[in-house]
């Protein structure tokens, strides 16, 4: 539940200010990243946050950018001195200085002024670098070992350093990589790079290796793993085995000098790791780790003992190569086993206590060289006490070393709670077993706790599940069975994950993959990267919804600016399959199948009914028209804005005309989704809205026995409708059901992550039903965004209090700082504690039945529908 309170002190480590200053700058970001070593453009954006002992407003800022950090401290600015800009803007402020070039290393700082003319001290100096933006200017050749069984080679190069100046290593690997300099790992990131549409684009990861270097000879090892780059595979790989292009450059006198690059002079050898899976659905396999070959360390002395051979220069077809613009993966948590149980002679079952995505580690004592230990993974224990086989396994081969061996994954990962270890002739000690949770190094952005333990448990399960599914610059349906970036699962969960975590860079990377996956004429697959998978318009339409939601949640306009043409191209594709104004089924393709409406609703709900499918898809397209209209307005495309708004109005009229059944007073089949979606899309006439809403509740009671009756598409639709319409008790009663179907049913069955099916079939870690997550923050917590002022610059605070819940404490980290709302019911009083960061205003909505109100012990008029608050801490009390 508590990911560690997000507090204003987090960023102070990045701040260097006068103690006398009454307000401080912290959490400085460039392109929503901290001190990025290689961004993918020459017009960066800067962001910062402010904290103060007293309420204040930023009324001006001044940014300085230079190529020399020491000169910058002296006030010598050679790139951009903005001067005093009268503005309260502190999020995604665009660079407006001299032209920047690829490879430039730049330094920046900012100071601000408040409404009293008081000026802050300069922030600490931050840095950013422009990456390699033209692959033709990237020095080096793609190299690898000769094609064969070596799927995880060590590639080595010695190079000379005359003087320890700033030195960058740029690595463009097709497949995973790790970097070692003089025996030390150059960064704690793992499973790099992030995903991309590898037949169209690969990513460059840049490292500052300066701290690892010494004058004279230095040793570089790049350890490669296949990952997605397989032949045959999803991306038309040209080479059986991973390849890499790399370049080491040192900054001398303001110019970069290449001192090493990949070519035939490198040497290579096998590492002892081999990928055993095809990386196709249900066949991801694992790693074969031969400890007889794996180096004990990567020091020069150890490496010199190995047999090194020549490498091959590989001719890789031309494709886009660009800097990685999202956070790397890192180990976020290490778990000890909950239990170790014998299953048979030399066979052991390990329970890690919860499902996770990441690595398994096992330490074994001395065993005969060549002894093989098999390890099988599962997220699911069957009722008879055996694990569900899910196509994930590793093979460990013992070295015979007297000190034993430690086996750990490196270029593969698993989703598991249970591990079956076979052919281990002793019971392993719990201290010799670890599991490492891995996900993107994004930051937590929310906390939630309330008086209802069931709500807390549901929230925490969803929160943790999103962590396990969001890594490598995208979000997966499940990390083990398919491992695909399904657009439908993404659409369903975007609002949840963007509320709970700071993942704007993740969505920038993922949207790039969607753009690269687009076919001629605007056609899209259902997953990106890779393509393929089953789905429908809700899946492809991720390209419309994700940029808009990222803009609203983070005030990050880059996705709209970069991908508007992609969004529009898909909408043009949709137009080709609208018959008499309504979208109908489009054809399957080699890269896309099915035409779904909802997906995996509970048993007894006919979500495959063609009428329901047509209704759901047309309601979704109505939402897409609305988003396209709003996006066009933001971008200044007024004609497009009007055209899309008109299309939405016309479609909504057709939805009501075609799908409403007056005699039965319902839409389509009358399922929860069929009733809710026309209301949410705006297709229900005002005069019928209450009737439809009441019938929804009646059908829920009669047909669903008061339970949730929707699936992947329906969960976020239900959630948003309930929040907008303040249907708090309706939603609360759905969530409180202990039996099937429901979230508490999962928890009562031992779930630690949400499932693929409501009844638990297949995957026990999945992205189907996580769209409920926003309800905890927007309804119970009462913090709602204002689309007119994105990034939580202005919010509405209006807790929707379920019957029986007596208190809640909610925080939301925003681009401006932390919003906190805590409320407590005491008799006939509602007490609200509110904290707003600098740059944020809020309208606190007056409770409908309030008879008296106080703000900080001062009586206020309850005739006002809302109370406008600026940054600061407040205590509100309403009496009923």
Short mmCIF file of C-alpha atoms in Angstrom, two decimals, residues 394-731:
data_model
loop_
_atom_site.label_atom_id
_atom_site.label_comp_id
_atom_site.label_asym_id
_atom_site.label_seq_id
_atom_site.Cartn_x
_atom_site.Cartn_y
_atom_site.Cartn_z
CA UNK A 394 16.18 -22.78 -16.70
CA UNK A 395 18.94 -25.38 -16.78
CA UNK A 396 21.91 -25.07 -14.41
CA UNK A 397 25.11 -27.01 -15.07
CA UNK A 398 27.47 -27.24 -12.09
CA UNK A 399 31.18 -26.45 -12.40
CA UNK A 400 32.47 -28.73 -9.63
CA UNK A 401 34.04 -25.73 -7.90
CA UNK A 402 34.78 -26.52 -4.20
CA UNK A 403 33.05 -23.26 -3.26
CA UNK A 404 29.91 -24.21 -5.16
CA UNK A 405 28.08 -22.03 -7.68
CA UNK A 406 25.62 -19.16 -7.74
CA UNK A 407 23.16 -19.29 -10.63
CA UNK A 408 21.19 -16.18 -11.61
CA UNK A 409 19.36 -15.07 -14.73
CA UNK A 410 20.98 -12.41 -16.88
CA UNK A 411 19.35 -11.97 -20.30
CA UNK A 412 16.01 -13.59 -19.58
CA UNK A 413 13.31 -13.09 -16.99
CA UNK A 414 10.35 -14.97 -15.63
CA UNK A 415 6.99 -14.30 -14.00
CA UNK A 416 6.61 -16.62 -11.05
CA UNK A 417 5.72 -17.25 -7.48
CA UNK A 418 6.52 -20.95 -7.42
CA UNK A 419 9.78 -22.61 -8.46
CA UNK A 420 10.24 -26.35 -8.85
CA UNK A 421 13.89 -27.37 -8.54
CA UNK A 422 14.67 -30.81 -9.96
CA UNK A 423 17.79 -32.96 -9.40
CA UNK A 424 19.13 -30.99 -6.46
CA UNK A 425 20.31 -33.71 -4.00
CA UNK A 426 19.82 -31.66 -0.82
CA UNK A 427 17.25 -29.31 0.64
CA UNK A 428 18.33 -25.79 -0.26
CA UNK A 429 18.84 -23.34 2.56
CA UNK A 430 16.44 -20.39 2.40
CA UNK A 431 19.37 -17.97 2.63
CA UNK A 432 20.69 -19.44 -0.63
CA UNK A 433 17.55 -18.59 -2.60
CA UNK A 434 16.54 -15.13 -3.82
CA UNK A 435 14.08 -13.64 -6.28
CA UNK A 436 14.73 -10.22 -7.78
CA UNK A 437 11.79 -8.03 -8.80
CA UNK A 438 12.72 -6.06 -11.94
CA UNK A 439 10.92 -3.20 -13.60
CA UNK A 440 11.59 0.15 -15.17
CA UNK A 441 13.34 2.64 -12.92
CA UNK A 442 10.34 4.96 -12.86
CA UNK A 443 9.19 6.62 -9.66
CA UNK A 444 6.21 5.91 -7.44
CA UNK A 445 3.63 8.69 -7.72
CA UNK A 446 0.84 7.84 -5.30
CA UNK A 447 -0.17 6.42 -1.94
CA UNK A 448 -3.58 5.21 -0.78
CA UNK A 449 -4.93 3.91 2.50
CA UNK A 450 -8.42 3.99 3.98
CA UNK A 451 -10.46 2.50 6.79
CA UNK A 452 -11.66 -0.42 4.66
CA UNK A 453 -9.11 -3.25 4.59
CA UNK A 454 -10.77 -4.81 1.53
CA UNK A 455 -10.32 -1.64 -0.51
CA UNK A 456 -6.72 -1.41 0.66
CA UNK A 457 -6.05 -5.00 -0.38
CA UNK A 458 -7.58 -4.50 -3.85
CA UNK A 459 -5.66 -1.27 -4.35
CA UNK A 460 -2.37 -2.81 -3.27
CA UNK A 461 -2.82 -5.83 -5.54
CA UNK A 462 -3.46 -3.60 -8.55
CA UNK A 463 -0.62 -1.25 -7.64
CA UNK A 464 1.85 -4.12 -7.37
CA UNK A 465 0.57 -5.79 -10.53
CA UNK A 466 1.22 -2.67 -12.59
CA UNK A 467 4.83 -2.66 -11.36
CA UNK A 468 5.28 -6.25 -12.52
CA UNK A 469 3.85 -5.44 -15.97
CA UNK A 470 5.58 -2.12 -16.76
CA UNK A 471 9.21 -2.44 -17.77
CA UNK A 472 11.54 -2.21 -20.76
CA UNK A 473 9.75 0.88 -22.05
CA UNK A 474 6.31 -0.70 -22.47
CA UNK A 475 3.52 -2.49 -20.62
CA UNK A 476 2.78 -6.16 -21.23
CA UNK A 477 -0.36 -8.23 -21.03
CA UNK A 478 1.51 -10.85 -19.01
CA UNK A 479 5.28 -11.21 -18.58
CA UNK A 480 5.56 -14.94 -19.18
CA UNK A 481 2.96 -16.44 -21.54
CA UNK A 482 2.90 -13.78 -24.27
CA UNK A 483 5.00 -10.84 -23.08
CA UNK A 484 3.33 -8.59 -25.66
CA UNK A 485 2.53 -4.89 -25.58
CA UNK A 486 -1.19 -5.33 -26.24
CA UNK A 487 -2.90 -2.04 -27.00
CA UNK A 488 -6.14 -3.18 -25.38
CA UNK A 489 -4.43 -4.05 -22.11
CA UNK A 490 -2.57 -0.75 -22.36
CA UNK A 491 -5.74 1.23 -22.98
CA UNK A 492 -7.44 -0.50 -20.08
CA UNK A 493 -4.62 0.29 -17.65
CA UNK A 494 -3.10 3.57 -18.84
CA UNK A 495 -5.04 5.77 -16.45
CA UNK A 496 -4.21 3.48 -13.53
CA UNK A 497 -0.49 3.17 -14.15
CA UNK A 498 -0.12 6.86 -14.99
CA UNK A 499 -1.86 7.72 -11.71
CA UNK A 500 0.24 5.37 -9.63
CA UNK A 501 3.63 5.91 -11.28
CA UNK A 502 5.69 8.49 -13.15
CA UNK A 503 5.83 6.67 -16.49
CA UNK A 504 5.69 9.42 -19.13
CA UNK A 505 9.05 8.28 -20.63
CA UNK A 506 7.75 4.70 -20.80
CA UNK A 507 4.78 5.81 -22.89
CA UNK A 508 7.00 7.90 -25.16
CA UNK A 509 9.06 4.80 -25.95
CA UNK A 510 5.99 2.62 -26.35
CA UNK A 511 4.25 5.06 -28.69
CA UNK A 512 7.37 5.13 -30.86
CA UNK A 513 7.02 1.36 -31.22
CA UNK A 514 3.37 1.77 -32.24
CA UNK A 515 4.29 4.33 -34.88
CA UNK A 516 7.00 2.01 -36.22
CA UNK A 517 4.51 -0.88 -36.29
CA UNK A 518 1.96 1.00 -38.42
CA UNK A 519 1.40 -0.41 -41.90
CA UNK A 520 0.62 1.45 -45.09
CA UNK A 521 -2.77 3.12 -45.03
CA UNK A 522 -2.85 3.50 -41.24
CA UNK A 523 -3.50 -0.16 -40.43
CA UNK A 524 -2.20 -1.31 -37.05
CA UNK A 525 -1.58 -4.61 -35.30
CA UNK A 526 -2.98 -5.30 -31.85
CA UNK A 527 0.42 -5.30 -30.16
CA UNK A 528 3.55 -3.20 -30.41
CA UNK A 529 6.32 -3.89 -30.72
CA UNK A 530 6.16 -7.25 -32.55
CA UNK A 531 2.70 -7.08 -34.07
CA UNK A 532 0.16 -9.86 -34.06
CA UNK A 533 -2.22 -10.95 -31.35
CA UNK A 534 -5.98 -10.91 -31.08
CA UNK A 535 -8.00 -7.82 -30.33
CA UNK A 536 -10.12 -5.16 -31.96
CA UNK A 537 -10.39 -1.39 -32.44
CA UNK A 538 -9.93 -0.81 -28.69
CA UNK A 539 -6.51 -2.43 -29.06
CA UNK A 540 -5.31 -0.45 -32.10
CA UNK A 541 -6.85 2.74 -30.74
CA UNK A 542 -4.17 2.85 -28.06
CA UNK A 543 -2.38 5.20 -30.46
CA UNK A 544 -5.17 7.75 -29.97
CA UNK A 545 -5.73 7.45 -26.25
CA UNK A 546 -2.17 7.11 -24.92
CA UNK A 547 -0.83 10.46 -26.21
CA UNK A 548 -3.84 12.35 -24.87
CA UNK A 549 -3.78 10.70 -21.45
CA UNK A 550 -0.04 11.28 -21.15
CA UNK A 551 -0.61 14.95 -21.93
CA UNK A 552 -3.36 15.26 -19.32
CA UNK A 553 -1.54 13.35 -16.57
CA UNK A 554 1.93 14.85 -17.04
CA UNK A 555 1.44 18.04 -19.07
CA UNK A 556 3.77 16.35 -21.55
CA UNK A 557 2.84 17.52 -25.07
CA UNK A 558 5.54 15.55 -26.89
CA UNK A 559 3.39 12.54 -27.70
CA UNK A 560 0.67 14.70 -29.22
CA UNK A 561 3.22 16.66 -31.24
CA UNK A 562 5.15 13.63 -32.45
CA UNK A 563 2.33 11.21 -33.05
CA UNK A 564 -0.68 13.28 -34.10
CA UNK A 565 -0.18 12.19 -37.71
CA UNK A 566 -0.09 8.56 -36.53
CA UNK A 567 -3.30 9.08 -34.56
CA UNK A 568 -4.97 10.67 -37.56
CA UNK A 569 -3.75 7.99 -39.97
CA UNK A 570 -5.41 5.31 -37.86
CA UNK A 571 -8.65 7.30 -37.71
CA UNK A 572 -8.53 7.50 -41.52
CA UNK A 573 -8.18 3.70 -41.58
CA UNK A 574 -11.26 3.42 -39.34
CA UNK A 575 -13.23 5.57 -41.79
CA UNK A 576 -12.78 2.97 -44.53
CA UNK A 577 -14.75 0.44 -42.49
CA UNK A 578 -17.63 2.67 -41.41
CA UNK A 579 -20.78 1.58 -43.22
CA UNK A 580 -23.66 4.06 -43.14
CA UNK A 581 -21.72 5.87 -40.43
CA UNK A 582 -21.13 2.89 -38.12
CA UNK A 583 -17.90 0.94 -37.80
CA UNK A 584 -18.21 -2.68 -38.91
CA UNK A 585 -15.78 -5.58 -38.83
CA UNK A 586 -12.55 -5.12 -40.72
CA UNK A 587 -10.56 -8.04 -42.17
CA UNK A 588 -7.97 -10.09 -40.35
CA UNK A 589 -4.41 -9.68 -41.61
CA UNK A 590 -1.18 -11.69 -41.19
CA UNK A 591 -0.29 -9.33 -38.33
CA UNK A 592 -3.71 -8.95 -36.69
CA UNK A 593 -6.69 -11.19 -35.92
CA UNK A 594 -10.14 -11.04 -34.35
CA UNK A 595 -12.53 -8.13 -33.92
CA UNK A 596 -13.46 -7.95 -30.26
CA UNK A 597 -15.75 -5.77 -28.23
CA UNK A 598 -15.22 -6.55 -24.56
CA UNK A 599 -12.82 -9.34 -23.63
CA UNK A 600 -12.94 -11.91 -20.83
CA UNK A 601 -16.03 -10.70 -19.03
CA UNK A 602 -17.33 -13.12 -16.36
CA UNK A 603 -19.09 -16.33 -17.25
CA UNK A 604 -22.67 -15.77 -18.31
CA UNK A 605 -22.01 -12.39 -19.97
CA UNK A 606 -22.37 -12.68 -23.75
CA UNK A 607 -19.61 -10.30 -24.74
CA UNK A 608 -19.16 -12.15 -28.05
CA UNK A 609 -22.64 -11.17 -29.24
CA UNK A 610 -22.14 -9.34 -32.59
CA UNK A 611 -24.55 -6.56 -31.59
CA UNK A 612 -22.64 -5.94 -28.37
CA UNK A 613 -19.34 -5.97 -30.29
CA UNK A 614 -20.65 -3.36 -32.73
CA UNK A 615 -21.98 -1.16 -29.94
CA UNK A 616 -18.78 -1.29 -27.88
CA UNK A 617 -16.55 -0.51 -30.85
CA UNK A 618 -18.65 2.41 -32.04
CA UNK A 619 -18.75 3.86 -28.54
CA UNK A 620 -14.96 3.58 -28.45
CA UNK A 621 -14.66 5.33 -31.81
CA UNK A 622 -16.91 8.08 -30.44
CA UNK A 623 -14.40 8.52 -27.61
CA UNK A 624 -11.58 8.58 -30.18
CA UNK A 625 -13.32 11.34 -32.13
CA UNK A 626 -13.63 13.35 -28.92
CA UNK A 627 -9.95 12.88 -28.08
CA UNK A 628 -8.87 13.74 -31.62
CA UNK A 629 -10.91 16.94 -31.47
CA UNK A 630 -9.33 17.96 -28.16
CA UNK A 631 -5.83 17.02 -29.32
CA UNK A 632 -6.27 19.02 -32.52
CA UNK A 633 -7.35 22.04 -30.45
CA UNK A 634 -4.25 21.79 -28.26
CA UNK A 635 -2.06 21.65 -31.37
CA UNK A 636 -3.82 24.59 -33.00
CA UNK A 637 -5.45 22.49 -35.73
CA UNK A 638 -8.85 24.16 -35.54
CA UNK A 639 -10.32 22.66 -38.72
CA UNK A 640 -9.50 19.16 -37.57
CA UNK A 641 -10.95 19.92 -34.13
CA UNK A 642 -14.29 20.95 -35.61
CA UNK A 643 -14.38 18.04 -38.06
CA UNK A 644 -13.74 15.43 -35.36
CA UNK A 645 -16.27 17.01 -33.00
CA UNK A 646 -18.91 16.87 -35.75
CA UNK A 647 -18.11 13.24 -36.48
CA UNK A 648 -18.55 12.39 -32.82
CA UNK A 649 -21.97 14.07 -32.68
CA UNK A 650 -23.11 12.28 -35.83
CA UNK A 651 -21.85 8.93 -34.57
CA UNK A 652 -23.50 9.31 -31.18
CA UNK A 653 -26.85 9.93 -32.83
CA UNK A 654 -26.39 6.76 -34.90
CA UNK A 655 -25.36 4.73 -31.84
CA UNK A 656 -28.58 5.63 -30.07
CA UNK A 657 -30.70 5.07 -33.17
CA UNK A 658 -29.16 1.69 -34.01
CA UNK A 659 -28.61 0.11 -30.60
CA UNK A 660 -31.27 1.44 -28.25
CA UNK A 661 -34.25 -0.91 -27.81
CA UNK A 662 -37.15 1.23 -26.56
CA UNK A 663 -39.45 -1.65 -25.70
CA UNK A 664 -36.87 -3.10 -23.33
CA UNK A 665 -35.35 0.24 -22.33
CA UNK A 666 -31.80 -0.98 -22.88
CA UNK A 667 -28.90 -0.81 -25.30
CA UNK A 668 -27.89 -3.92 -27.27
CA UNK A 669 -27.78 -6.92 -24.91
CA UNK A 670 -28.35 -4.92 -21.74
CA UNK A 671 -25.04 -6.06 -20.24
CA UNK A 672 -23.24 -3.72 -17.86
CA UNK A 673 -20.91 -2.51 -20.62
CA UNK A 674 -23.67 -2.19 -23.20
CA UNK A 675 -25.60 0.05 -20.81
CA UNK A 676 -22.67 2.06 -19.47
CA UNK A 677 -20.66 2.77 -22.61
CA UNK A 678 -23.36 4.75 -24.47
CA UNK A 679 -23.74 6.92 -21.36
CA UNK A 680 -20.01 7.50 -21.08
CA UNK A 681 -19.64 8.21 -24.82
CA UNK A 682 -22.44 10.78 -24.73
CA UNK A 683 -24.83 8.83 -26.97
CA UNK A 684 -27.70 8.63 -24.50
CA UNK A 685 -30.18 11.53 -24.79
CA UNK A 686 -30.50 13.58 -21.60
CA UNK A 687 -34.15 12.62 -21.16
CA UNK A 688 -33.23 8.92 -21.08
CA UNK A 689 -30.08 9.11 -18.99
CA UNK A 690 -31.67 8.47 -15.58
CA UNK A 691 -33.76 5.64 -17.01
CA UNK A 692 -30.74 3.93 -18.53
CA UNK A 693 -28.72 4.43 -15.36
CA UNK A 694 -31.46 2.97 -13.16
CA UNK A 695 -31.95 0.03 -15.51
CA UNK A 696 -28.21 -0.65 -15.39
CA UNK A 697 -28.42 -0.97 -11.62
CA UNK A 698 -31.50 -3.16 -11.85
CA UNK A 699 -29.89 -5.48 -14.41
CA UNK A 700 -26.76 -5.65 -12.28
CA UNK A 701 -28.80 -6.78 -9.30
CA UNK A 702 -30.90 -9.26 -11.29
CA UNK A 703 -28.56 -10.62 -13.96
CA UNK A 704 -25.16 -10.22 -12.27
CA UNK A 705 -26.36 -10.83 -8.71
CA UNK A 706 -24.79 -7.54 -7.72
CA UNK A 707 -21.36 -8.49 -9.11
CA UNK A 708 -19.07 -6.91 -11.65
CA UNK A 709 -20.07 -8.00 -15.16
CA UNK A 710 -17.38 -6.58 -17.44
CA UNK A 711 -13.95 -7.52 -18.76
CA UNK A 712 -10.84 -5.84 -20.05
CA UNK A 713 -12.62 -3.09 -21.99
CA UNK A 714 -15.45 -2.73 -19.54
CA UNK A 715 -13.50 -2.26 -16.31
CA UNK A 716 -12.09 1.21 -17.13
CA UNK A 717 -15.36 2.24 -18.79
CA UNK A 718 -17.29 1.24 -15.66
CA UNK A 719 -14.71 3.02 -13.51
CA UNK A 720 -14.82 6.30 -15.41
CA UNK A 721 -18.62 6.28 -15.56
CA UNK A 722 -18.86 5.67 -11.81
CA UNK A 723 -16.43 8.51 -11.05
CA UNK A 724 -18.16 10.99 -13.35
CA UNK A 725 -21.62 10.13 -12.06
CA UNK A 726 -20.59 9.80 -8.40
CA UNK A 727 -21.94 6.26 -8.31
CA UNK A 728 -19.78 5.53 -5.29
CA UNK A 729 -21.92 2.97 -3.50
CA UNK A 730 -22.68 1.14 -6.75
CA UNK A 731 -18.95 0.65 -7.37
#
